[in-house]
Amino acid sequence: MMLSLSIVAILLCIQGLLPAANANRILQKVILSNALLAMDNQQRTSSSSSNKPTTALSPINFLDCHHHFYDTTNNKFQSFLRRFNPDAVYLPDDYHRDVIKPINESDSLNRKGGGGMRHIGSVHVEAMPDDGVKEVQWLESLSSSTSSSSSVKAIVASCDLADENVDIVLLELKKISPKVKGIRWILDYVGKVNEPGNEATHVANLRHDGVDYLRDGNGNNDGDGATTTTVVPEFERGFALLEKHQLTFDLQCAPEQLPAAAELCSRYPNIHVVIDHLGKPMQLLGKDNRNMMLDSDKLNEWRVGMEAMAALPNVYVKISGLGWILPNWITTARRVDSIKALCRETVELFGPERCMINTNWWKDGVMADSDGLGDVGPTAEEYLEYMLEFFGELTVEELRCLFGGTAMEFYGIDMDIE
């Protein structure tokens, strides 16, 4: 049946009756479905070959450890975000509609992963507020007024660790909500924002005048073009305070900053750090995916940094934002294979016990997947289907780590799970 569907899609595309993008989407569904069917057949074969009685497996619990809420229409503390997303609103009911409900009601996911899969909670990550304290207060108000927001089990708050009042702010964040488990301050920097060649620099850097906190302690280079790894002293002072306040750090940076980040993390082994979005290698097939081969220089730069970070037992990694690496990756089997290889390489490097699968959900699948670099992105349900296929060779216990166990341990989330 699935093979017939793919043949029909190809014929319609050739005759001009079906857009190429839609045909690609259908073919990807076929590829994914066949792969997951093969996994099912293998499990049934293994089961039937054993004479021992089997016990039904419980569902794999999915804790979505990275997503965002925002309301730039009504929240005065989101004026910075409003510059880039005017009149943008995404609230708990939207997340429930787009993520929780499709996952929990998915016939496909319920047939996969042993005993199925269920969404058990989430971690809200800051969305570039002007004031991190006010954002947490707003999130707490949502919890009391919206039943859907009960999915949030932990909060990663915003705090500029280089601020002179950082100690006071961290204390206040913890007092406002026991859900505050970590801090993020976006650090991606490869040069000044909006200058040619610096597309990997995040607009969030405008909040601290374009300073590279990880490498600008003595200037961005030593004068001979050699990159330094000297952390801005004020930032390191604030980073060190995370241990005192028992907070984790979400590290979002560019691959070329990872060696500097590794040096910083090595000095503070009691501070748990998670690398966001697979370390963010950008457009490995070039702009518009115009190249046939992955950029070997960019790939090597990413690997050097990730290997340095993986050598530190206090460093973890989140698997998400895959469209930043290859925009529209779900549209061709070749790109899917490339993304699969990078995801598997990362898990082999860090181990399932230090890796976390998440949706990075905000607005829709395109933005969650690629931050606008692509035109197509997987739904939350489709994304988890891909993850199950990518890691089909892992044990059930290793899958439980990837989909929820690692995140629960990292953020210190204590939940009663039936």
Short mmCIF file of C-alpha atoms in Angstrom, two decimals:
data_model
loop_
_atom_site.label_atom_id
_atom_site.label_comp_id
_atom_site.label_asym_id
_atom_site.label_seq_id
_atom_site.Cartn_x
_atom_site.Cartn_y
_atom_site.Cartn_z
CA MET A 1 0.00 0.00 0.00
CA MET A 2 2.76 2.47 0.98
CA LEU A 3 4.79 1.53 -2.12
CA SER A 4 1.74 2.16 -4.32
CA LEU A 5 1.27 5.56 -2.68
CA SER A 6 4.86 6.54 -3.49
CA ILE A 7 4.46 5.49 -7.13
CA VAL A 8 1.27 7.55 -7.44
CA ALA A 9 3.02 10.56 -5.92
CA ILE A 10 5.90 10.29 -8.40
CA LEU A 11 3.57 9.98 -11.39
CA LEU A 12 1.46 12.95 -10.30
CA CYS A 13 4.60 15.03 -9.79
CA ILE A 14 5.89 14.14 -13.28
CA GLN A 15 2.54 15.11 -14.80
CA GLY A 16 2.59 18.45 -12.97
CA LEU A 17 -0.47 17.54 -10.86
CA LEU A 18 1.34 17.45 -7.53
CA PRO A 19 3.92 20.01 -6.34
CA ALA A 20 7.40 18.61 -5.79
CA ALA A 21 7.40 19.63 -2.13
CA ASN A 22 4.21 17.62 -1.52
CA ALA A 23 5.61 14.64 -3.38
CA ASN A 24 8.75 14.78 -1.26
CA ARG A 25 6.61 14.92 1.88
CA ILE A 26 4.72 11.77 0.83
CA LEU A 27 7.95 9.96 0.00
CA GLN A 28 9.38 10.85 3.40
CA LYS A 29 6.27 9.44 5.07
CA VAL A 30 6.80 6.23 3.08
CA ILE A 31 10.47 6.03 4.08
CA LEU A 32 9.69 6.62 7.73
CA SER A 33 6.73 4.25 7.80
CA ASN A 34 8.73 1.45 6.15
CA ALA A 35 11.59 1.93 8.59
CA LEU A 36 9.29 1.84 11.60
CA LEU A 37 7.46 -1.19 10.14
CA ALA A 38 10.79 -2.97 9.83
CA MET A 39 11.46 -2.23 13.49
CA ASP A 40 8.09 -3.74 14.40
CA ASN A 41 8.76 -6.87 12.32
CA GLN A 42 12.16 -7.29 13.92
CA GLN A 43 10.66 -7.00 17.40
CA ARG A 44 7.94 -9.51 16.55
CA THR A 45 10.50 -11.95 15.13
CA SER A 46 12.68 -11.67 18.22
CA SER A 47 9.61 -12.16 20.41
CA SER A 48 8.35 -15.22 18.60
CA SER A 49 11.76 -16.91 18.72
CA SER A 50 11.71 -16.96 22.51
CA ASN A 51 9.68 -19.50 24.49
CA LYS A 52 9.80 -17.33 27.62
CA PRO A 53 6.61 -15.46 28.56
CA THR A 54 6.82 -11.72 27.83
CA THR A 55 5.63 -8.81 29.93
CA ALA A 56 3.93 -5.80 28.35
CA LEU A 57 6.22 -2.77 28.35
CA SER A 58 5.07 0.50 29.86
CA PRO A 59 4.99 3.56 27.56
CA ILE A 60 8.10 5.62 26.91
CA ASN A 61 7.60 8.91 28.73
CA PHE A 62 8.41 12.03 26.74
CA LEU A 63 9.45 15.09 28.73
CA ASP A 64 9.72 17.93 26.21
CA CYS A 65 12.69 19.74 27.74
CA HIS A 66 12.75 22.82 25.48
CA HIS A 67 9.87 25.01 24.27
CA HIS A 68 8.67 28.62 24.51
CA PHE A 69 5.60 30.70 25.41
CA TYR A 70 5.31 34.40 24.59
CA ASP A 71 2.83 37.24 24.09
CA THR A 72 4.47 40.26 22.51
CA THR A 73 1.09 41.91 22.11
CA ASN A 74 0.40 42.23 25.84
CA ASN A 75 3.68 41.67 27.70
CA LYS A 76 5.64 44.88 28.22
CA PHE A 77 8.69 42.86 29.32
CA GLN A 78 8.94 41.36 25.82
CA SER A 79 9.73 44.58 23.95
CA PHE A 80 13.04 43.17 22.66
CA LEU A 81 11.33 40.07 21.27
CA ARG A 82 8.61 42.30 19.80
CA ARG A 83 11.20 43.89 17.50
CA PHE A 84 11.51 40.58 15.67
CA ASN A 85 8.07 39.05 16.35
CA PRO A 86 5.49 41.84 16.58
CA ASP A 87 2.03 40.86 17.84
CA ALA A 88 3.11 37.26 18.29
CA VAL A 89 1.29 35.06 20.79
CA TYR A 90 1.94 31.44 21.73
CA LEU A 91 0.38 30.18 24.95
CA PRO A 92 -0.17 26.89 26.81
CA ASP A 93 -3.40 26.06 24.99
CA ASP A 94 -1.56 26.42 21.66
CA TYR A 95 1.17 24.08 22.87
CA HIS A 96 -1.41 21.58 24.05
CA ARG A 97 -3.09 21.67 20.62
CA ASP A 98 0.15 21.41 18.60
CA VAL A 99 2.30 19.15 20.75
CA ILE A 100 0.68 17.36 23.69
CA LYS A 101 -2.57 16.24 22.07
CA PRO A 102 -1.07 14.99 18.77
CA ILE A 103 1.59 13.00 20.64
CA ASN A 104 -0.77 11.43 23.15
CA GLU A 105 -3.40 10.63 20.52
CA SER A 106 -0.98 9.39 17.85
CA ASP A 107 -1.84 5.92 16.58
CA SER A 108 1.62 5.68 15.04
CA LEU A 109 3.54 6.60 18.21
CA ASN A 110 1.29 4.37 20.28
CA ARG A 111 2.38 1.43 18.13
CA LYS A 112 6.08 2.25 18.41
CA GLY A 113 8.66 2.39 21.17
CA GLY A 114 7.61 -0.84 22.87
CA GLY A 115 4.59 0.10 24.95
CA GLY A 116 3.88 3.38 23.15
CA MET A 117 4.72 6.97 24.04
CA ARG A 118 3.10 9.67 26.15
CA HIS A 119 3.85 13.33 26.83
CA ILE A 120 4.32 13.70 30.60
CA GLY A 121 5.53 17.28 30.96
CA SER A 122 7.78 20.01 29.64
CA VAL A 123 10.51 22.53 30.40
CA HIS A 124 9.88 26.14 29.46
CA VAL A 125 13.02 27.92 28.23
CA GLU A 126 13.31 31.71 28.32
CA ALA A 127 12.33 33.68 25.21
CA MET A 128 14.66 36.71 25.35
CA PRO A 129 12.63 38.78 27.85
CA ASP A 130 13.73 42.26 28.85
CA ASP A 131 13.40 41.08 32.45
CA GLY A 132 13.79 37.42 33.40
CA VAL A 133 12.06 37.91 36.74
CA LYS A 134 8.93 39.29 35.07
CA GLU A 135 8.88 36.43 32.58
CA VAL A 136 8.88 33.87 35.40
CA GLN A 137 6.13 35.79 37.20
CA TRP A 138 4.10 35.72 33.99
CA LEU A 139 4.65 31.96 33.60
CA GLU A 140 3.46 31.43 37.16
CA SER A 141 0.33 33.48 36.42
CA LEU A 142 -0.35 31.22 33.44
CA SER A 143 -0.10 28.18 35.70
CA SER A 144 -2.84 29.52 37.94
CA SER A 145 -5.16 30.58 35.12
CA THR A 146 -4.68 27.96 32.41
CA SER A 147 -5.07 24.25 33.04
CA SER A 148 -3.00 23.39 29.94
CA SER A 149 0.09 25.05 31.43
CA SER A 150 0.35 22.29 34.01
CA SER A 151 2.64 20.57 31.50
CA VAL A 152 5.49 22.88 32.61
CA LYS A 153 7.50 21.02 35.26
CA ALA A 154 10.61 23.21 35.16
CA ILE A 155 11.66 26.67 33.98
CA VAL A 156 14.95 27.80 32.46
CA ALA A 157 14.96 31.52 33.23
CA SER A 158 16.75 34.42 31.58
CA CYS A 159 19.59 36.19 33.40
CA ASP A 160 22.56 38.14 32.08
CA LEU A 161 25.32 36.49 34.09
CA ALA A 162 27.60 39.45 33.46
CA ASP A 163 25.24 41.84 35.26
CA GLU A 164 26.63 43.33 38.47
CA ASN A 165 23.44 42.34 40.35
CA VAL A 166 23.43 38.75 39.12
CA ASP A 167 23.56 37.21 42.62
CA ILE A 168 20.43 39.13 43.68
CA VAL A 169 18.60 38.27 40.46
CA LEU A 170 19.35 34.54 40.75
CA LEU A 171 18.08 34.53 44.33
CA GLU A 172 14.89 36.33 43.32
CA LEU A 173 14.23 33.93 40.45
CA LYS A 174 14.44 30.97 42.80
CA LYS A 175 12.12 32.65 45.30
CA ILE A 176 9.45 33.41 42.70
CA SER A 177 9.07 29.82 41.57
CA PRO A 178 10.44 26.46 42.73
CA LYS A 179 10.20 25.43 39.08
CA VAL A 180 13.20 27.59 38.17
CA LYS A 181 15.91 24.97 37.65
CA GLY A 182 18.29 26.64 35.24
CA ILE A 183 19.46 29.75 33.41
CA ARG A 184 20.01 30.55 29.75
CA TRP A 185 21.68 33.59 28.23
CA ILE A 186 22.08 33.21 24.45
CA LEU A 187 25.73 33.44 23.38
CA ASP A 188 25.93 32.55 19.64
CA TYR A 189 28.53 34.95 18.25
CA VAL A 190 30.72 34.81 15.14
CA GLY A 191 30.86 38.56 14.49
CA LYS A 192 28.60 41.60 14.63
CA VAL A 193 24.89 41.03 14.12
CA ASN A 194 23.51 41.47 10.58
CA GLU A 195 26.92 41.82 8.91
CA PRO A 196 27.63 39.61 5.86
CA GLY A 197 28.99 36.20 6.84
CA ASN A 198 27.80 36.52 10.43
CA GLU A 199 24.41 34.88 10.00
CA ALA A 200 25.19 32.47 12.85
CA THR A 201 25.35 35.36 15.32
CA HIS A 202 22.07 35.46 17.24
CA VAL A 203 20.15 38.73 17.44
CA ALA A 204 20.11 38.24 21.21
CA ASN A 205 23.69 39.54 21.23
CA LEU A 206 22.28 43.02 20.65
CA ARG A 207 21.28 42.97 24.33
CA HIS A 208 24.91 43.11 25.43
CA ASP A 209 26.39 45.25 22.65
CA GLY A 210 27.67 42.37 20.56
CA VAL A 211 30.26 41.16 23.07
CA ASP A 212 31.38 37.54 22.73
CA TYR A 213 31.12 36.52 26.40
CA LEU A 214 33.01 33.29 25.78
CA ARG A 215 36.03 34.72 23.93
CA ASP A 216 36.23 38.46 24.48
CA GLY A 217 37.99 38.52 27.82
CA ASN A 218 41.08 39.90 26.08
CA GLY A 219 39.50 40.78 22.76
CA ASN A 220 38.21 38.28 20.20
CA ASN A 221 41.75 37.49 19.05
CA ASP A 222 45.35 37.94 20.12
CA GLY A 223 46.18 40.35 17.31
CA ASP A 224 47.52 37.72 14.96
CA GLY A 225 44.12 36.35 13.96
CA ALA A 226 44.26 33.47 16.45
CA THR A 227 41.00 32.99 18.30
CA THR A 228 41.20 33.25 22.08
CA THR A 229 39.25 31.28 24.66
CA THR A 230 39.28 33.93 27.38
CA VAL A 231 35.87 34.31 29.00
CA VAL A 232 34.69 37.81 29.90
CA PRO A 233 35.52 38.01 33.66
CA GLU A 234 32.13 39.44 34.63
CA PHE A 235 30.35 36.62 32.82
CA GLU A 236 32.49 33.95 34.47
CA ARG A 237 31.83 35.47 37.88
CA GLY A 238 28.08 35.14 37.28
CA PHE A 239 28.46 31.66 35.81
CA ALA A 240 30.30 30.51 38.94
CA LEU A 241 27.34 31.64 41.08
CA LEU A 242 25.12 29.01 39.45
CA GLU A 243 26.65 26.40 41.75
CA LYS A 244 25.75 28.45 44.83
CA HIS A 245 22.13 28.72 43.66
CA GLN A 246 21.99 25.08 42.45
CA LEU A 247 21.06 26.08 38.92
CA THR A 248 21.96 24.51 35.58
CA PHE A 249 23.00 26.40 32.45
CA ASP A 250 21.57 26.03 28.94
CA LEU A 251 24.44 26.81 26.58
CA GLN A 252 23.41 28.16 23.20
CA CYS A 253 26.46 29.11 21.17
CA ALA A 254 28.07 28.65 17.76
CA PRO A 255 30.34 25.64 17.07
CA GLU A 256 33.46 27.81 16.95
CA GLN A 257 32.76 28.91 20.54
CA LEU A 258 32.57 25.36 21.92
CA PRO A 259 36.30 25.01 22.77
CA ALA A 260 36.08 28.18 24.86
CA ALA A 261 32.91 26.89 26.49
CA ALA A 262 34.68 23.60 27.27
CA GLU A 263 37.46 25.45 29.09
CA LEU A 264 34.88 27.35 31.14
CA CYS A 265 32.86 24.24 32.00
CA SER A 266 36.00 22.32 32.97
CA ARG A 267 36.69 24.89 35.71
CA TYR A 268 33.26 24.33 37.28
CA PRO A 269 32.62 20.56 37.35
CA ASN A 270 29.69 20.92 39.75
CA ILE A 271 27.69 23.11 37.36
CA HIS A 272 25.65 21.02 34.94
CA VAL A 273 25.55 22.45 31.43
CA VAL A 274 23.47 21.36 28.45
CA ILE A 275 24.37 22.31 24.87
CA ASP A 276 21.25 23.51 23.06
CA HIS A 277 20.24 22.31 19.59
CA LEU A 278 23.05 19.83 18.88
CA GLY A 279 25.69 22.57 19.05
CA LYS A 280 24.13 24.51 16.14
CA PRO A 281 26.28 23.77 13.07
CA MET A 282 24.66 25.97 10.41
CA GLN A 283 23.60 25.06 6.87
CA LEU A 284 26.10 22.25 6.28
CA LEU A 285 25.01 21.99 2.64
CA GLY A 286 25.41 25.74 2.13
CA LYS A 287 22.69 28.31 1.60
CA ASP A 288 19.58 26.81 0.00
CA ASN A 289 21.23 23.37 0.32
CA ARG A 290 23.04 24.05 -2.94
CA ASN A 291 26.04 21.79 -2.26
CA MET A 292 26.14 18.04 -2.80
CA MET A 293 28.42 17.27 0.15
CA LEU A 294 28.38 18.42 3.75
CA ASP A 295 30.86 21.23 4.47
CA SER A 296 33.87 19.33 5.84
CA ASP A 297 35.41 22.42 7.49
CA LYS A 298 32.22 23.28 9.37
CA LEU A 299 31.71 19.64 10.28
CA ASN A 300 35.24 19.32 11.64
CA GLU A 301 34.87 22.55 13.64
CA TRP A 302 31.67 21.18 15.20
CA ARG A 303 33.25 17.81 15.97
CA VAL A 304 36.30 19.35 17.66
CA GLY A 305 34.07 21.41 19.92
CA MET A 306 31.62 18.62 20.69
CA GLU A 307 34.42 16.18 21.52
CA ALA A 308 35.90 18.70 23.94
CA MET A 309 32.51 19.14 25.61
CA ALA A 310 31.73 15.41 25.68
CA ALA A 311 34.96 14.79 27.60
CA LEU A 312 33.42 16.70 30.53
CA PRO A 313 30.98 14.61 32.60
CA ASN A 314 29.00 17.69 33.65
CA VAL A 315 28.05 18.54 30.04
CA TYR A 316 24.92 17.25 28.29
CA VAL A 317 23.31 17.95 24.90
CA LYS A 318 19.82 18.59 23.52
CA ILE A 319 18.74 17.07 20.20
CA SER A 320 16.60 19.65 18.39
CA GLY A 321 16.76 22.50 15.87
CA LEU A 322 17.85 20.09 13.15
CA GLY A 323 16.62 22.39 10.37
CA TRP A 324 19.32 24.89 11.38
CA ILE A 325 21.83 22.23 10.30
CA LEU A 326 20.03 21.25 7.08
CA PRO A 327 16.96 23.38 6.29
CA ASN A 328 14.05 21.32 4.90
CA TRP A 329 15.87 18.12 5.89
CA ILE A 330 12.65 16.09 5.91
CA THR A 331 12.08 16.59 2.17
CA THR A 332 14.73 14.20 0.84
CA ALA A 333 15.95 10.80 1.99
CA ARG A 334 19.57 11.90 1.59
CA ARG A 335 19.16 14.81 4.01
CA VAL A 336 17.29 12.61 6.46
CA ASP A 337 20.22 10.18 6.38
CA SER A 338 22.68 13.02 7.02
CA ILE A 339 20.69 14.32 10.00
CA LYS A 340 20.31 10.79 11.31
CA ALA A 341 24.08 10.25 11.14
CA LEU A 342 24.79 13.48 13.07
CA CYS A 343 22.21 12.66 15.75
CA ARG A 344 23.59 9.15 16.19
CA GLU A 345 27.16 10.45 16.26
CA THR A 346 26.18 12.84 19.04
CA VAL A 347 24.54 10.13 21.14
CA GLU A 348 27.53 7.85 20.65
CA LEU A 349 29.79 10.69 21.80
CA PHE A 350 27.83 11.70 24.91
CA GLY A 351 25.87 8.51 25.65
CA PRO A 352 22.06 8.34 26.00
CA GLU A 353 22.39 9.26 29.68
CA ARG A 354 23.61 12.74 28.66
CA CYS A 355 21.33 13.37 25.67
CA MET A 356 17.80 14.80 25.60
CA ILE A 357 15.29 14.82 22.74
CA ASN A 358 13.03 17.88 22.61
CA THR A 359 10.83 19.79 20.16
CA ASN A 360 12.10 23.37 20.69
CA TRP A 361 8.46 24.19 19.93
CA TRP A 362 7.31 27.74 19.30
CA LYS A 363 4.83 28.99 16.72
CA ASP A 364 4.97 25.97 14.35
CA GLY A 365 7.10 23.12 13.05
CA VAL A 366 9.06 25.29 10.61
CA MET A 367 10.21 27.77 13.25
CA ALA A 368 10.82 25.10 15.87
CA ASP A 369 12.94 23.11 13.44
CA SER A 370 14.97 25.78 11.63
CA ASP A 371 14.27 29.19 13.21
CA GLY A 372 13.04 30.33 9.81
CA LEU A 373 15.88 29.01 7.63
CA GLY A 374 13.60 26.45 6.02
CA ASP A 375 10.12 26.29 4.51
CA VAL A 376 9.13 22.88 5.85
CA GLY A 377 9.43 21.33 9.29
CA PRO A 378 8.09 18.19 10.98
CA THR A 379 5.07 18.26 13.26
CA ALA A 380 5.76 17.28 16.87
CA GLU A 381 4.38 13.82 16.17
CA GLU A 382 6.50 13.40 13.03
CA TYR A 383 9.61 14.60 14.85
CA LEU A 384 9.26 11.92 17.52
CA GLU A 385 8.66 9.31 14.82
CA TYR A 386 11.96 10.29 13.21
CA MET A 387 13.70 10.09 16.58
CA LEU A 388 12.37 6.58 17.17
CA GLU A 389 13.63 5.53 13.74
CA PHE A 390 17.02 7.21 14.21
CA PHE A 391 17.63 5.41 17.50
CA GLY A 392 15.81 2.16 16.79
CA GLU A 393 18.85 0.07 17.71
CA LEU A 394 19.02 1.36 21.29
CA THR A 395 17.56 -0.57 24.20
CA VAL A 396 14.24 0.47 25.71
CA GLU A 397 16.06 1.81 28.77
CA GLU A 398 18.36 3.92 26.58
CA LEU A 399 15.32 5.29 24.75
CA ARG A 400 13.76 6.17 28.09
CA CYS A 401 16.86 8.24 28.86
CA LEU A 402 16.73 10.08 25.53
CA PHE A 403 13.03 10.90 25.64
CA GLY A 404 12.70 11.89 29.27
CA GLY A 405 14.93 10.28 31.86
CA THR A 406 18.03 12.36 31.15
CA ALA A 407 16.06 15.63 31.24
CA MET A 408 14.37 14.70 34.52
CA GLU A 409 17.74 13.98 36.10
CA PHE A 410 19.42 17.07 34.65
CA TYR A 411 16.74 19.53 35.76
CA GLY A 412 15.99 17.74 39.05
CA ILE A 413 12.35 17.10 38.18
CA ASP A 414 10.58 14.83 40.66
CA MET A 415 7.35 13.47 39.25
CA ASP A 416 4.93 10.73 40.20
CA ILE A 417 4.49 8.76 36.98
CA GLU A 418 1.85 6.08 36.78
#
